[in-house]
CSV table of C-alpha atoms in Angstrom, one decimal:
chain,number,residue,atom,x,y,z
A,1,UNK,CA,60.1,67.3,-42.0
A,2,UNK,CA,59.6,65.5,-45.6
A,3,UNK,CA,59.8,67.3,-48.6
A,4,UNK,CA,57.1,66.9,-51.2
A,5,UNK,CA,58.7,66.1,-55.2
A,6,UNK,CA,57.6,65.3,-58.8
A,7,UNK,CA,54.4,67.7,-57.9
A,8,UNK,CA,51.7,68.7,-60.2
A,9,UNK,CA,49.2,71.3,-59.7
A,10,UNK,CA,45.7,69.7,-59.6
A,11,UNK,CA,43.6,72.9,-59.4
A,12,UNK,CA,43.3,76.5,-58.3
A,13,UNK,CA,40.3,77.6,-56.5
A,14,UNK,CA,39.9,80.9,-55.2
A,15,UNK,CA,40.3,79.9,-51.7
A,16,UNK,CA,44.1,78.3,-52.6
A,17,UNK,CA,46.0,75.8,-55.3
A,18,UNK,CA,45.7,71.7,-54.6
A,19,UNK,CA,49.1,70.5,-55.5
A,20,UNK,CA,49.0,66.2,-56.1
A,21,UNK,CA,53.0,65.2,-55.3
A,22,UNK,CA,55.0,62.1,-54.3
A,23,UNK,CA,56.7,62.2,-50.6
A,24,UNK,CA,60.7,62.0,-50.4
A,25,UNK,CA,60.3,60.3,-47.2
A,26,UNK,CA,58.2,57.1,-48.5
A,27,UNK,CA,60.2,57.5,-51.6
A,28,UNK,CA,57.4,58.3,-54.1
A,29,UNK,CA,55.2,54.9,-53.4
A,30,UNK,CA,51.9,57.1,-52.4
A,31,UNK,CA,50.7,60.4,-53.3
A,32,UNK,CA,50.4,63.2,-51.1
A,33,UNK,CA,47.9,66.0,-51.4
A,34,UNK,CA,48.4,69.4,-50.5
A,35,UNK,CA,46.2,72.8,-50.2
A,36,UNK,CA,48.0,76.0,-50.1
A,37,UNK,CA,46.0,78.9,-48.8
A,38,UNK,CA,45.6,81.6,-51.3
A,39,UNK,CA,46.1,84.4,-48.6
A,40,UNK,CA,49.3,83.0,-47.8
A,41,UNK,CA,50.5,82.9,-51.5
A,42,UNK,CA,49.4,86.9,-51.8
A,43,UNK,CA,51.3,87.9,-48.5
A,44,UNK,CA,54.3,85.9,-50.0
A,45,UNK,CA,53.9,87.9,-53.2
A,46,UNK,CA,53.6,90.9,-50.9
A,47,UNK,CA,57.3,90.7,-49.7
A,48,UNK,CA,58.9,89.3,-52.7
A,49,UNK,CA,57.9,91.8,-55.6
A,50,UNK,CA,57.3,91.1,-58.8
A,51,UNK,CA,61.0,90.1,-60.7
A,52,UNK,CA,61.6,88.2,-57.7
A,53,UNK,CA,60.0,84.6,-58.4
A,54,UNK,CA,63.5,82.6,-57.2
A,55,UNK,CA,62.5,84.6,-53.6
A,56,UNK,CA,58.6,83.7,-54.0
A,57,UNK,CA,59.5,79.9,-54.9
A,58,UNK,CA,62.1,79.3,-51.9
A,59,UNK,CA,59.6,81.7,-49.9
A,60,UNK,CA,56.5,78.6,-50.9
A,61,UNK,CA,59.1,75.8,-50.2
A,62,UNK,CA,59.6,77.3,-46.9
A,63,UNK,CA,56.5,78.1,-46.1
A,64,UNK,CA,54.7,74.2,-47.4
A,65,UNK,CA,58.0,72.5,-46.8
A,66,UNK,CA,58.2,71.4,-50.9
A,67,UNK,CA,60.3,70.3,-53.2
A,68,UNK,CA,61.6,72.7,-55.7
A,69,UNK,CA,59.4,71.9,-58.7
A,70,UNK,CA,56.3,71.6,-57.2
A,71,UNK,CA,57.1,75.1,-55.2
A,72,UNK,CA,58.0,76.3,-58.9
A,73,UNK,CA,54.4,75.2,-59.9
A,74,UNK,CA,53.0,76.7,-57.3
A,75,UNK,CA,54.6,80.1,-57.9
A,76,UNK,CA,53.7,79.4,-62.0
A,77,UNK,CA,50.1,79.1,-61.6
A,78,UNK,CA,49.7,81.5,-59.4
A,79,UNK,CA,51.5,84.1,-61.7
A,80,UNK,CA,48.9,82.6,-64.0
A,81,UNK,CA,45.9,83.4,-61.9
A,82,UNK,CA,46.9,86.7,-61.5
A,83,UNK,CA,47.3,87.2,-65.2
A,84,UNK,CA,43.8,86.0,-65.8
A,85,UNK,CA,42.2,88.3,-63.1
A,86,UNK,CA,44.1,91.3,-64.6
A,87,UNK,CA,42.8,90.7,-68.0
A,88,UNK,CA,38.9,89.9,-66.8
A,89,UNK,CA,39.1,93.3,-64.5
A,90,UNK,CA,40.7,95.3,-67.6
A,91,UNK,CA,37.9,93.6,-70.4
């Protein structure tokens, strides 16, 4: 089971978030890309409420077996995502 570090988020598209990060295991000489399903991000955020991102990013590490800044990325922009929608559905 490798662990994915030094990850950035590429993009978010409704369907999930495309995370670009370098594998432990090879010891960062190739780039490994990752989708994560959006539905799986909201029933993370489902049991781990809001105030509880240290349980949503170990939650996403679990879950996609990452490192802990690219699970922290993960967690960021999809905090961010939910921001935007919340502002386009109140405007």
């Amino acid at each position: 089971m490798a662990y994915l570090a030094v990850g950035e988020v590429n993009r978010i598209t409704s369907s999930g978030v495309t995370i670009d990060s370098r594998c432990v295991a090879c010891s960062g000489s190739g780039i490994q890309t990752q989708a994560v399903d959006i539905a799986d991000l909201a029933d993370i955020y489902k049991t781990c409420p809001e105030g509880q991102k240290i349980n949503r990013i170990k939650a996403v590490r679990a879950k996609w077996h990452m490192g802990l800044k690219p699970a922290k990325e993960v967690v960021e922009a999809y905090d961010r995502l939910l921001k935007e929608l919340t502002e386009i559905s109140y405007s």
